[in-house]
Coordinates of C-alpha atoms in Angstrom, one line a residue:
Chain A
M13 CA -5.5 62.0 -3.5
S14 CA -4.1 58.7 -4.8
L15 CA -0.6 58.5 -6.2
S16 CA -1.8 57.8 -9.7
T17 CA -3.9 61.0 -9.7
I18 CA -1.0 63.0 -8.6
L19 CA 1.1 61.5 -11.3
R20 CA -1.5 62.2 -13.9
N21 CA -1.7 65.8 -12.7
V22 CA 2.1 66.2 -12.9
C23 CA 2.3 64.7 -16.3
C24 CA -0.5 67.0 -17.6
K25 CA 1.2 70.1 -16.1
I26 CA 4.6 69.1 -17.5
T27 CA 3.4 68.4 -21.0
M28 CA 2.1 72.0 -21.1
Q29 CA 5.5 73.2 -20.2
P30 CA 8.0 71.4 -22.4
Q31 CA 11.1 71.7 -20.3
I32 CA 11.9 71.6 -16.6
I33 CA 14.6 73.8 -15.4
I34 CA 16.7 72.5 -12.6
R35 CA 18.4 75.2 -10.6
P36 CA 22.1 74.9 -9.8
K37 CA 22.7 74.1 -6.2
C38 CA 26.5 73.7 -6.0
R39 CA 29.2 76.3 -6.5
M40 CA 31.8 73.7 -7.4
F41 CA 32.1 74.5 -11.0
Q42 CA 31.1 78.2 -11.1
G43 CA 34.8 79.3 -11.5
F44 CA 35.5 77.5 -14.8
Q45 CA 33.1 76.7 -17.5
A46 CA 34.4 75.9 -21.0
P47 CA 32.4 75.4 -24.1
I48 CA 32.1 71.8 -25.2
S49 CA 33.3 70.9 -28.6
S50 CA 32.0 67.8 -30.4
S51 CA 35.1 65.7 -30.4
L52 CA 33.3 62.4 -30.8
K53 CA 34.1 60.1 -33.7
F54 CA 31.4 57.9 -35.0
H55 CA 31.5 55.2 -37.5
H56 CA 28.2 55.2 -39.3
R57 CA 26.4 52.2 -40.5
H58 CA 23.7 54.3 -42.2
E59 CA 24.5 57.2 -44.4
S60 CA 21.3 58.9 -43.5
S61 CA 22.3 59.6 -39.9
N62 CA 25.2 61.9 -40.1
S63 CA 25.8 62.9 -36.5
F64 CA 25.4 61.4 -33.1
E65 CA 23.1 64.1 -31.9
A66 CA 20.8 63.5 -34.8
S67 CA 20.4 59.9 -34.2
S68 CA 20.1 60.2 -30.5
S69 CA 17.3 62.8 -30.8
E70 CA 15.3 60.1 -32.5
G71 CA 15.1 58.4 -29.2
G72 CA 13.4 55.0 -28.9
N73 CA 10.7 55.6 -31.5
S74 CA 12.8 54.2 -34.4
E75 CA 13.7 50.7 -33.2
T76 CA 14.4 49.4 -36.7
S77 CA 17.1 51.9 -37.6
Q78 CA 20.4 50.9 -36.0
K79 CA 22.3 53.5 -34.1
P80 CA 25.8 54.4 -35.0
V81 CA 28.4 52.4 -33.2
M82 CA 30.9 54.5 -31.4
T83 CA 34.4 53.1 -31.4
S84 CA 36.7 55.8 -30.4
R85 CA 36.9 59.2 -28.8
T86 CA 39.5 61.9 -28.9
L87 CA 41.2 62.5 -25.6
H88 CA 42.2 66.1 -25.3
F89 CA 45.3 65.8 -23.2
P90 CA 48.0 63.2 -23.9
V91 CA 47.9 60.0 -21.9
K92 CA 51.3 59.4 -20.4
H93 CA 52.7 56.3 -18.7
T94 CA 49.3 54.5 -18.9
Y95 CA 46.5 53.6 -21.1
P96 CA 42.9 55.0 -21.6
R97 CA 40.2 53.1 -19.8
L98 CA 37.2 51.7 -21.6
A99 CA 33.5 52.0 -20.8
W100 CA 30.4 50.7 -22.6
L101 CA 28.1 53.2 -24.1
E102 CA 24.6 52.1 -23.3
S103 CA 21.1 53.3 -24.3
M104 CA 18.2 54.0 -22.0
D105 CA 15.4 53.4 -24.6
S106 CA 14.5 50.0 -23.2
L107 CA 14.7 48.1 -19.9
E108 CA 17.8 46.1 -20.7
G109 CA 19.2 48.7 -23.1
K110 CA 21.6 48.2 -25.9
K111 CA 25.4 48.4 -26.0
L112 CA 26.0 51.2 -28.6
G113 CA 29.8 51.1 -28.5
M114 CA 32.9 51.6 -26.5
L115 CA 34.3 54.8 -25.0
D116 CA 37.8 55.8 -24.1
L117 CA 38.0 57.4 -20.7
H118 CA 41.0 59.6 -19.8
P119 CA 43.0 57.8 -17.1
D120 CA 43.9 61.1 -15.4
V121 CA 40.2 61.5 -14.5
F122 CA 38.9 57.9 -14.3
A123 CA 42.0 56.0 -13.1
V124 CA 43.7 58.1 -10.5
Y125 CA 45.0 56.8 -7.2
P126 CA 42.0 56.3 -4.8
R127 CA 42.9 58.9 -2.2
I128 CA 40.2 58.2 0.4
D129 CA 41.6 61.0 2.5
V130 CA 41.0 63.5 -0.3
L131 CA 37.4 62.3 -0.6
H132 CA 37.1 62.8 3.2
Q133 CA 38.5 66.3 2.9
N134 CA 36.0 67.2 0.2
I135 CA 33.1 65.8 2.1
H136 CA 34.1 67.5 5.3
W137 CA 34.4 70.8 3.4
Q138 CA 31.0 70.3 1.7
K139 CA 29.4 69.7 5.1
M140 CA 31.2 72.5 6.9
Y141 CA 31.3 75.5 4.6
R142 CA 27.6 75.9 4.9
H143 CA 27.4 75.2 8.6
I144 CA 26.7 77.9 11.1
D145 CA 26.9 77.3 14.7
Y146 CA 24.1 79.1 16.5
N147 CA 25.0 78.1 20.0
F148 CA 25.2 81.0 22.4
E149 CA 25.8 81.5 26.1
K150 CA 25.5 84.8 27.9
S151 CA 28.6 86.1 29.6
R152 CA 28.6 87.3 33.2
A153 CA 28.2 90.9 32.0
E154 CA 25.2 90.0 29.9
L155 CA 23.4 88.1 32.6
R156 CA 20.8 89.9 34.8
G157 CA 22.1 91.2 38.1
G158 CA 25.4 90.5 39.7
G159 CA 26.5 94.1 40.0
R160 CA 26.5 94.1 43.8
K161 CA 29.0 92.5 46.0
P162 CA 27.0 89.7 47.7
W163 CA 28.7 90.0 51.1
P164 CA 31.6 92.0 52.6
Q165 CA 35.1 90.9 51.7
K166 CA 36.1 90.2 55.4
G167 CA 34.6 89.4 58.7
L168 CA 32.0 86.7 57.9
G169 CA 34.3 83.6 57.7
K170 CA 32.9 83.0 54.2
A171 CA 34.7 82.8 50.9
R172 CA 35.2 86.1 49.1
H173 CA 32.9 86.8 46.2
G174 CA 32.2 89.8 44.1
S175 CA 29.3 88.8 41.9
I176 CA 26.6 86.2 42.0
R177 CA 27.0 85.7 38.2
S178 CA 30.6 84.5 38.5
P179 CA 31.3 81.2 36.8
L180 CA 31.8 79.6 40.2
W181 CA 28.2 80.2 41.2
I182 CA 25.1 78.1 40.4
R183 CA 23.1 80.1 38.0
G184 CA 26.3 82.0 37.2
A185 CA 27.6 82.6 33.8
K186 CA 29.6 80.0 31.8
A187 CA 33.2 80.8 31.3
H188 CA 34.3 80.7 27.7
G189 CA 30.9 79.6 26.5
P190 CA 29.9 79.4 22.8
R191 CA 29.4 82.8 21.3
G192 CA 27.5 82.1 18.2
P193 CA 26.5 82.5 15.5
K194 CA 29.8 81.3 14.1
S195 CA 30.4 80.6 10.5
Y196 CA 32.5 77.6 9.5
F197 CA 32.9 78.8 5.9
H198 CA 36.2 78.1 4.2
M199 CA 37.3 77.1 0.7
L200 CA 39.3 74.0 -0.1
P201 CA 42.2 74.6 -2.5
R202 CA 41.0 74.3 -6.1
S203 CA 43.4 71.5 -6.8
V204 CA 42.1 69.5 -3.8
R205 CA 38.5 70.0 -5.1
G206 CA 39.5 68.9 -8.6
L207 CA 41.4 65.8 -7.2
G208 CA 38.4 64.9 -5.1
L209 CA 36.2 64.8 -8.1
R210 CA 38.7 62.8 -10.1
T211 CA 39.2 60.4 -7.2
A212 CA 35.4 59.9 -6.8
L213 CA 35.0 59.3 -10.5
S214 CA 37.9 56.8 -10.5
C215 CA 36.4 55.0 -7.5
K216 CA 33.1 54.8 -9.3
Y217 CA 34.7 53.5 -12.4
A218 CA 36.9 51.0 -10.6
Q219 CA 34.0 49.6 -8.6
N220 CA 31.8 49.2 -11.7
D221 CA 29.4 51.9 -10.5
L222 CA 29.8 54.2 -13.5
V223 CA 27.4 54.0 -16.4
V224 CA 27.6 56.1 -19.6
V225 CA 24.5 56.5 -21.7
D226 CA 23.9 58.3 -25.0
S227 CA 21.0 60.4 -23.6
F228 CA 18.3 60.4 -21.0
D229 CA 15.5 59.7 -23.5
I230 CA 13.4 57.1 -21.9
P231 CA 10.1 55.9 -23.5
S232 CA 7.9 56.3 -20.4
A233 CA 7.3 58.9 -17.8
D234 CA 6.2 56.2 -15.3
P235 CA 8.5 56.2 -12.3
E236 CA 8.0 52.4 -12.1
F237 CA 9.7 52.0 -15.5
L238 CA 12.9 53.8 -14.3
A239 CA 12.9 51.8 -11.1
E240 CA 12.6 48.6 -13.0
M241 CA 15.3 49.6 -15.3
A242 CA 17.6 50.3 -12.3
D243 CA 16.6 46.9 -10.9
V244 CA 17.3 45.0 -14.2
R245 CA 20.6 46.7 -14.7
F246 CA 21.7 46.3 -11.1
W247 CA 22.1 50.0 -10.5
G248 CA 21.1 49.7 -6.8
Y249 CA 18.8 51.7 -4.7
S250 CA 20.2 55.1 -5.4
V251 CA 21.3 56.5 -8.7
L252 CA 22.7 59.9 -9.7
F253 CA 21.9 61.0 -13.3
V254 CA 24.1 63.7 -14.6
D255 CA 23.6 65.5 -17.9
D256 CA 25.5 68.4 -19.4
T257 CA 22.7 70.9 -19.3
D258 CA 20.1 71.8 -16.7
V259 CA 17.3 71.4 -19.3
M260 CA 16.3 67.7 -19.0
P261 CA 13.9 65.6 -21.1
D262 CA 10.4 65.4 -19.5
N263 CA 10.3 61.7 -19.0
I264 CA 13.5 61.4 -17.0
A265 CA 12.6 64.4 -14.9
V266 CA 9.2 63.0 -13.9
S267 CA 10.5 59.5 -13.4
V268 CA 13.4 60.6 -11.2
H269 CA 11.0 62.8 -9.2
G270 CA 8.8 59.9 -8.5
N271 CA 11.6 57.7 -7.3
E272 CA 13.1 58.1 -3.8
G273 CA 16.8 57.9 -3.9
F274 CA 17.2 58.9 -7.6
S275 CA 18.6 62.3 -8.4
L276 CA 19.0 64.3 -11.5
M277 CA 21.8 66.9 -11.8
P278 CA 23.5 69.1 -14.4
S279 CA 27.3 68.6 -14.9
Y280 CA 28.1 71.8 -13.1
G281 CA 26.4 70.5 -10.0
L282 CA 28.6 67.4 -9.9
N283 CA 30.1 67.0 -6.4
V284 CA 31.9 64.4 -4.3
Y285 CA 29.2 64.1 -1.7
S286 CA 26.5 63.3 -4.2
M287 CA 28.7 60.8 -6.0
L288 CA 29.5 58.9 -2.8
K289 CA 25.9 59.2 -1.6
H290 CA 24.5 57.5 -4.6
E291 CA 25.4 53.9 -5.5
T292 CA 25.5 54.3 -9.2
L293 CA 26.5 57.3 -11.3
V294 CA 24.9 57.6 -14.8
L295 CA 26.5 60.1 -17.1
T296 CA 25.4 61.1 -20.6
V297 CA 28.2 61.2 -23.2
A298 CA 27.9 65.0 -23.3
A299 CA 28.2 65.3 -19.6
L300 CA 31.2 62.9 -19.6
E301 CA 32.9 65.0 -22.3
K302 CA 32.3 68.2 -20.4
I303 CA 33.3 66.9 -17.0
E304 CA 36.5 65.3 -18.3
R305 CA 37.5 68.4 -20.3
K306 CA 37.0 70.7 -17.3
L307 CA 38.8 68.5 -14.9
L308 CA 41.8 68.1 -17.2
E309 CA 41.9 71.8 -17.9
E310 CA 41.9 72.5 -14.2
M311 CA 44.6 70.0 -13.7
H312 CA 46.9 71.5 -16.4
S313 CA 46.0 75.1 -15.9
T314 CA 48.9 77.3 -14.7
E315 CA 46.9 80.3 -13.6
K316 CA 47.0 81.1 -9.9
E317 CA 44.0 80.3 -7.9
Q318 CA 42.1 83.4 -7.0
K319 CA 41.1 83.9 -3.4
F320 CA 37.5 83.3 -2.8
V321 CA 35.8 86.3 -1.3
N322 CA 33.1 85.4 1.1
T323 CA 30.4 88.0 0.8
L324 CA 28.5 86.5 3.7
R325 CA 28.6 88.9 6.7
P326 CA 27.8 88.0 10.3
E327 CA 24.7 90.1 10.1
D328 CA 23.4 87.9 7.3
F329 CA 23.2 85.0 9.6
H330 CA 22.7 86.7 12.9
T331 CA 19.3 85.2 13.6
R332 CA 18.6 81.5 13.2
P333 CA 16.3 81.0 10.2
K334 CA 12.9 79.7 11.1
K335 CA 11.8 76.4 9.6
D336 CA 10.2 77.3 6.4
E337 CA 7.4 74.7 6.3
R338 CA 6.3 75.7 2.9
M339 CA 9.7 74.8 1.6
Y340 CA 9.5 71.3 3.2
R341 CA 6.0 70.9 1.8
K342 CA 7.4 71.8 -1.6
W343 CA 9.8 69.0 -1.5
S344 CA 7.3 66.5 -0.4
Q345 CA 4.7 67.3 -2.9
P346 CA 4.7 67.2 -6.7
L347 CA 5.8 70.3 -8.6
Y348 CA 3.2 72.7 -9.9
F349 CA 3.8 75.2 -12.6
Chain B
M29 CA 56.4 55.0 -13.2
L30 CA 55.1 57.6 -10.8
N31 CA 54.7 61.0 -12.3
G32 CA 55.7 64.1 -10.4
D33 CA 52.3 65.2 -9.2
G34 CA 51.4 61.6 -8.2
N35 CA 48.1 61.7 -10.1
M36 CA 49.1 59.7 -13.2
S37 CA 48.5 56.0 -13.2
S38 CA 51.4 54.0 -12.0
K39 CA 51.9 50.4 -10.9
V40 CA 50.9 51.6 -7.4
T41 CA 47.7 53.1 -8.7
E42 CA 46.9 50.1 -10.7
R43 CA 47.3 47.9 -7.7
A44 CA 45.2 50.2 -5.5
L45 CA 42.4 50.4 -8.1
N46 CA 42.4 46.6 -8.4
L47 CA 42.2 46.4 -4.7
I48 CA 39.1 48.5 -4.3
K49 CA 37.4 46.5 -7.0
S50 CA 36.8 43.7 -4.6
M51 CA 36.2 45.9 -1.6
P52 CA 32.9 47.5 -0.3
R53 CA 31.6 50.4 -2.3
V54 CA 33.5 53.7 -1.5
A55 CA 30.6 55.6 0.1
L56 CA 29.9 58.2 2.8
N57 CA 29.9 55.6 5.6
N58 CA 33.4 54.2 5.0
I59 CA 35.8 57.1 4.3
K60 CA 38.1 58.6 6.8
P61 CA 41.1 61.0 6.9
L62 CA 44.7 60.0 7.2
P63 CA 45.6 59.1 10.8
H64 CA 47.1 61.9 12.9
T65 CA 45.8 64.7 10.6
A66 CA 42.8 65.6 12.8
F67 CA 43.1 68.9 14.5
K68 CA 43.7 68.3 18.2
K69 CA 41.3 70.3 20.2
K70 CA 42.8 72.5 22.8
T71 CA 41.5 71.4 26.2
D72 CA 43.0 74.2 28.3
R73 CA 41.3 77.2 27.0
R74 CA 42.9 79.5 29.6
G75 CA 46.1 79.3 27.6
D76 CA 49.4 78.8 29.3
R77 CA 49.2 78.1 32.9
K78 CA 51.2 80.2 35.3
K79 CA 53.5 77.5 36.5
K80 CA 53.9 75.5 33.2
G81 CA 54.0 72.1 34.9
R82 CA 57.1 72.8 36.8
G83 CA 55.6 72.8 40.3
D84 CA 55.6 75.5 42.9
K85 CA 58.7 77.5 43.9
G86 CA 62.3 76.3 44.4
Q87 CA 64.9 74.9 42.1
G88 CA 62.5 73.0 39.9
A89 CA 60.4 76.1 39.1
R90 CA 63.3 78.6 38.8
G91 CA 66.2 76.4 37.7
T92 CA 67.1 75.8 34.1
W93 CA 67.7 72.1 34.3
D94 CA 66.4 70.1 31.4
P95 CA 64.6 66.8 31.5
L96 CA 66.8 63.7 31.6
G97 CA 68.1 62.9 28.2
Y98 CA 67.3 66.3 26.7
E99 CA 70.1 67.4 24.4
G100 CA 69.2 71.0 23.6
R101 CA 66.6 70.6 20.9
Q102 CA 68.5 68.1 18.9
N103 CA 67.1 64.6 18.8
P104 CA 68.4 62.7 21.8
L105 CA 70.5 59.6 21.5
I106 CA 67.7 57.4 22.8
D107 CA 65.5 58.5 19.9
T108 CA 68.1 58.4 17.2
S109 CA 69.9 55.2 17.9
P110 CA 68.2 52.2 16.4
R111 CA 66.7 49.6 18.6
E112 CA 67.6 45.9 18.2
R113 CA 64.7 44.1 19.6
Y114 CA 66.2 40.8 20.6
Y115 CA 63.4 40.2 23.1
A116 CA 60.5 41.4 21.0
Q117 CA 57.4 39.3 21.7
Y118 CA 59.5 37.2 24.1
A119 CA 56.4 36.2 26.0
V120 CA 54.7 34.6 23.0
R121 CA 57.7 33.2 21.1
R122 CA 58.4 29.5 21.2
Q123 CA 61.5 28.8 23.2
Y124 CA 63.9 25.9 22.5
P125 CA 66.4 25.6 25.4
P126 CA 69.8 24.5 24.0
V127 CA 71.5 21.1 24.5
S128 CA 74.9 20.9 22.8
L129 CA 76.4 17.9 21.0
L130 CA 79.1 18.1 23.7
D131 CA 76.5 17.7 26.4
L132 CA 75.0 14.8 24.6
Q133 CA 78.4 13.1 24.0
R134 CA 79.2 13.5 27.7
L135 CA 75.8 12.0 28.7
I136 CA 76.5 9.0 26.3
D137 CA 80.0 8.5 27.7
L138 CA 78.7 8.5 31.3
N139 CA 76.0 6.0 30.3
R140 CA 73.3 8.4 31.3
V141 CA 71.7 8.0 27.8
N142 CA 71.1 4.7 26.2
T143 CA 72.1 4.8 22.5
S144 CA 70.6 1.4 21.7
R145 CA 67.2 3.1 21.8
P146 CA 66.1 6.3 20.0
V147 CA 67.3 9.4 21.9
D148 CA 64.3 11.7 22.3
I149 CA 63.3 14.4 24.8
T150 CA 62.3 11.8 27.4
S151 CA 65.7 10.1 27.4
I152 CA 67.4 13.5 27.7
C153 CA 65.2 14.6 30.6
N154 CA 65.5 11.3 32.4
T155 CA 69.1 12.2 33.2
G156 CA 67.7 14.9 35.5
L157 CA 70.1 17.5 34.0
F158 CA 67.7 19.2 31.7
K159 CA 64.4 20.7 32.4
F160 CA 61.6 21.9 30.2
D161 CA 58.7 24.0 31.4
I162 CA 55.7 24.6 29.3
S163 CA 54.7 27.6 31.4
K164 CA 57.9 29.3 30.1
N165 CA 56.9 28.5 26.5
H166 CA 59.4 25.8 26.2
F167 CA 58.8 23.7 23.1
G168 CA 61.7 21.2 23.3
V169 CA 65.4 20.7 22.6
N170 CA 67.5 22.9 20.4
L171 CA 70.5 20.6 19.6
T172 CA 73.4 23.0 19.1
D173 CA 76.7 22.4 17.3
E174 CA 79.1 23.0 20.2
G175 CA 81.4 20.0 20.3
C176 CA 80.4 18.8 16.8
D177 CA 84.1 17.7 16.1
Q178 CA 84.2 15.5 19.3
F179 CA 80.8 13.9 18.7
A180 CA 81.4 10.3 17.8
A181 CA 78.2 8.4 18.8
K182 CA 75.8 6.6 16.4
I183 CA 72.3 7.6 17.5
N184 CA 68.8 8.0 16.3
A185 CA 68.0 11.5 17.6
E186 CA 64.7 13.2 17.8
V187 CA 65.0 16.9 18.6
Q188 CA 62.8 19.9 18.2
W189 CA 65.2 22.3 16.6
T190 CA 68.7 22.0 15.1
S191 CA 71.1 23.3 12.6
E192 CA 72.7 21.9 9.4
L193 CA 76.1 21.3 11.0
V194 CA 74.5 19.2 13.8
I195 CA 72.7 17.1 11.2
A196 CA 76.0 16.5 9.4
A197 CA 77.8 15.6 12.6
I198 CA 75.3 13.0 13.5
E199 CA 74.8 11.5 10.0
K200 CA 78.6 11.3 9.4
N201 CA 78.8 8.8 12.3
G202 CA 76.1 6.7 10.7
G203 CA 73.2 8.0 12.8
T204 CA 69.9 9.6 11.9
I205 CA 68.1 12.6 13.2
T206 CA 64.6 14.0 13.0
T207 CA 63.2 17.3 14.0
R208 CA 59.8 16.9 15.5
Y209 CA 57.2 19.3 16.9
Y210 CA 55.4 18.6 20.2
D211 CA 52.6 20.7 21.4
P212 CA 52.9 21.8 25.1
Q213 CA 50.5 19.2 26.4
S214 CA 52.5 16.4 24.7
L215 CA 55.8 17.9 25.8
A216 CA 54.6 17.9 29.4
A217 CA 53.8 14.2 29.1
L218 CA 57.2 13.5 27.5
Y219 CA 59.1 15.4 30.0
D220 CA 57.9 13.3 32.9
P221 CA 56.1 10.2 31.6
L222 CA 55.7 8.7 35.1
A223 CA 53.9 11.7 36.5
F224 CA 51.7 11.8 33.4
F225 CA 50.7 8.1 33.7
K226 CA 49.9 8.5 37.4
K227 CA 47.3 11.0 36.4
G228 CA 45.4 8.3 34.6
H229 CA 44.7 10.6 31.6
P230 CA 44.6 9.1 28.1
I231 CA 47.7 9.7 26.0
P232 CA 47.1 12.8 24.0
K233 CA 47.4 12.9 20.2
C234 CA 50.1 15.3 19.1
K235 CA 48.9 18.4 17.3
L236 CA 50.3 19.6 14.0
P237 CA 52.8 22.4 14.2
P238 CA 51.5 26.0 14.1
Q239 CA 51.5 27.7 10.8
D240 CA 54.8 29.6 11.1
A241 CA 56.6 26.3 12.1
L242 CA 54.9 24.1 9.4
L243 CA 57.5 25.0 6.8
Y244 CA 60.4 24.1 9.1
Y245 CA 59.0 20.7 10.0
S246 CA 58.1 19.7 6.5
D247 CA 61.6 20.7 5.1
P248 CA 63.8 17.6 4.3
N249 CA 66.9 19.8 4.8
N250 CA 65.9 20.1 8.5
R251 CA 65.0 16.4 8.5
G252 CA 61.5 17.5 9.4
Y253 CA 59.1 14.7 10.5
L254 CA 56.5 15.9 8.0
A255 CA 58.9 15.8 5.1
D256 CA 58.8 13.3 2.3
P257 CA 61.1 10.3 3.3
E258 CA 62.5 10.0 -0.2
K259 CA 63.5 13.6 -0.2
V260 CA 65.1 13.2 3.2
L261 CA 67.3 10.4 1.7
E262 CA 68.2 12.8 -1.1
A263 CA 69.0 15.6 1.4
R264 CA 71.3 13.2 3.3
E265 CA 73.3 12.5 0.2
K266 CA 73.5 16.2 -0.7
L267 CA 74.7 17.2 2.8
A268 CA 77.4 14.5 2.7
Q269 CA 78.7 15.9 -0.5
K270 CA 78.5 19.4 0.9
Y271 CA 80.6 18.6 4.0
G272 CA 82.8 16.0 2.2
Y273 CA 82.2 12.9 4.2
K274 CA 81.1 9.4 3.0
L275 CA 77.6 8.6 4.2
P276 CA 77.8 5.2 6.0
D277 CA 75.5 2.6 4.4
L278 CA 72.3 2.1 6.4
E279 CA 71.3 -1.1 4.6
G280 CA 74.1 -3.2 6.0
D281 CA 73.9 -1.7 9.5
P282 CA 73.1 -4.1 12.3
F283 CA 71.2 -1.3 14.1
K284 CA 69.2 -0.4 11.0
E285 CA 65.8 -1.1 12.6
M286 CA 66.6 1.1 15.6
L287 CA 68.0 3.9 13.4
L288 CA 64.9 4.0 11.3
M289 CA 62.4 4.0 14.1
R290 CA 60.0 6.9 13.8
K291 CA 56.9 8.0 15.6
D292 CA 53.6 8.6 13.8
P293 CA 52.9 12.3 13.6
L294 CA 50.1 11.9 16.1
Q295 CA 52.1 9.5 18.4
I296 CA 54.2 10.8 21.3
F297 CA 55.5 7.6 23.0
F298 CA 57.1 4.6 21.2
G299 CA 54.9 1.6 21.4
L300 CA 51.9 3.5 22.7
E301 CA 49.1 5.0 20.7
P302 CA 47.1 8.2 21.4
G303 CA 44.0 7.5 23.4
W304 CA 45.5 4.6 25.4
I305 CA 45.6 4.8 29.2
V306 CA 48.6 3.2 31.0
N307 CA 47.6 1.7 34.4
L308 CA 50.7 1.6 36.5
R309 CA 49.2 -0.3 39.4
D310 CA 47.8 -3.2 37.4
K311 CA 50.6 -2.9 34.8
S312 CA 48.1 -2.9 32.0
V313 CA 47.1 -0.7 29.1
L314 CA 43.5 0.3 28.5
K315 CA 42.6 0.9 24.8
P316 CA 39.5 2.7 23.6
K317 CA 37.0 0.7 21.5
D318 CA 34.4 3.2 20.7
D319 CA 34.3 4.3 17.1
D320 CA 34.0 8.0 18.0
Y321 CA 37.1 7.8 20.2
L322 CA 39.1 5.9 17.6
R323 CA 38.1 8.4 14.9
Y324 CA 39.1 11.3 17.2
Y325 CA 42.5 9.9 18.2
H326 CA 43.5 8.8 14.6
S327 CA 42.6 12.0 12.8
A328 CA 44.8 15.0 12.6
Q329 CA 42.0 17.5 13.3

């Protein structure tokens, strides 16, 4: 089956189902979710378009009507000792896109000190909390045999031994061998997780790898189009798209699926590993608003961090899971609904 | 201003963010933890050994003597007292063995140094009283100020290191002084010219001073050989005013020509150019004619 046929199939199937639901994969944000308020200020050139959402939902089909220019944004927590950072608001309705306005970014989220060690802590945690070490060695009691004294204690001129499974013996047991499965689950403190996200966002912003767009409405579902857009805009080989919901527009979902290295993610799935893995981070304004709000709330909250209760018991991971080939096939083939 | 929790932007933060702008992208391949924070894996899983590193039996194992310098849990003196590292990097530092003004005056009085010629490292070494060894990182003479009140000779001195007082003492008598850098190869040739000429090697061109010495040798206050000559004249006047002596007039001096003799920055012997070979047996000088040689010996690179 050629690639184009697969794509056509995918497109047909997706058009029958209007929305693709992306399941959450990360537990980073499950603790705190706050409702988003529309705190954006827009200066309208046309009286007809009254809100940002209305004009952005038109997408690229009305090229003649000009979009409202966004000139400022209310920052929810006061900015002390520094100044808000600025970012362009771009559109994705064409290859080059248009600059729709300027956004204020809160410096406590997008201009914190680049603590590389905190990034490392977060990534180490993300790698380790799901890691289970299945290595196992039998002890001298569990090995077969070895109950009998191989030779008498005295009288033979040989060294004294009590078991052929002693660690000194070839084919004996290993002393202090691995006794898996062992879980490496632990939680980083919430503040460190929050600081990690803020640091990663700051690094992205400082290194010019952060892009803010009004929405993910792209005119074509062709993966080539998105790839070309990334090429024209110098986004690099890997791009992470983050929206505020897990219900994404069709075109972007299909395009991202067709491009290796591109990922689509809801804001509650945002994590340090993915941000550092991808070269460019593309946020929608709504996602930006939500992420910034939550990180600032976390930073200023006074409530005590609750201990995370790990419900995973040793019996849950007692046997090594078999390779689910169907699962791997699922990732390497187009989605069917 | 750094806020209490250290997360707010400060000057430090601004600088750090500016720094990473021009650095490679912060990614999975180039992050690392702070040094010394990694958990050190316990190698001896049997726990404490029976003898605890104190050997077998006897006073060492049973006695209560502490290790040398141990002061009962408080930081020992050897850790708390600051170190003054006079000899830090001794092996790589440039050494300038001292020759005092008193020594020089004595040499002049005993007629072991000819003051009608410029006094450089060769004339000092020809007395046989001073020795320079490039294997000990010697880079020439440090003319020190001992005996500066007794110094009364009018000389044209070329030394490698000196102080302001020495410069004043020499210039007060109507003399001149230059500080001049020689690389080790040139210094070896200057230390014993006869041995050098016997080898039959071409005279080397002198290298420029290393980067940390460049400032010293281009400073008119040190009378550096790379300094602007007009600024050196200015500095002479200033120094005379500072120490309160009248600067003798160089213009009307009968030894003016000798006092203003200077070597080219690439030249190490008066009257001989780099690249020439002195033939002692035939008493002749061989000069290169090839363009490539000439270009090499007359360029600073």
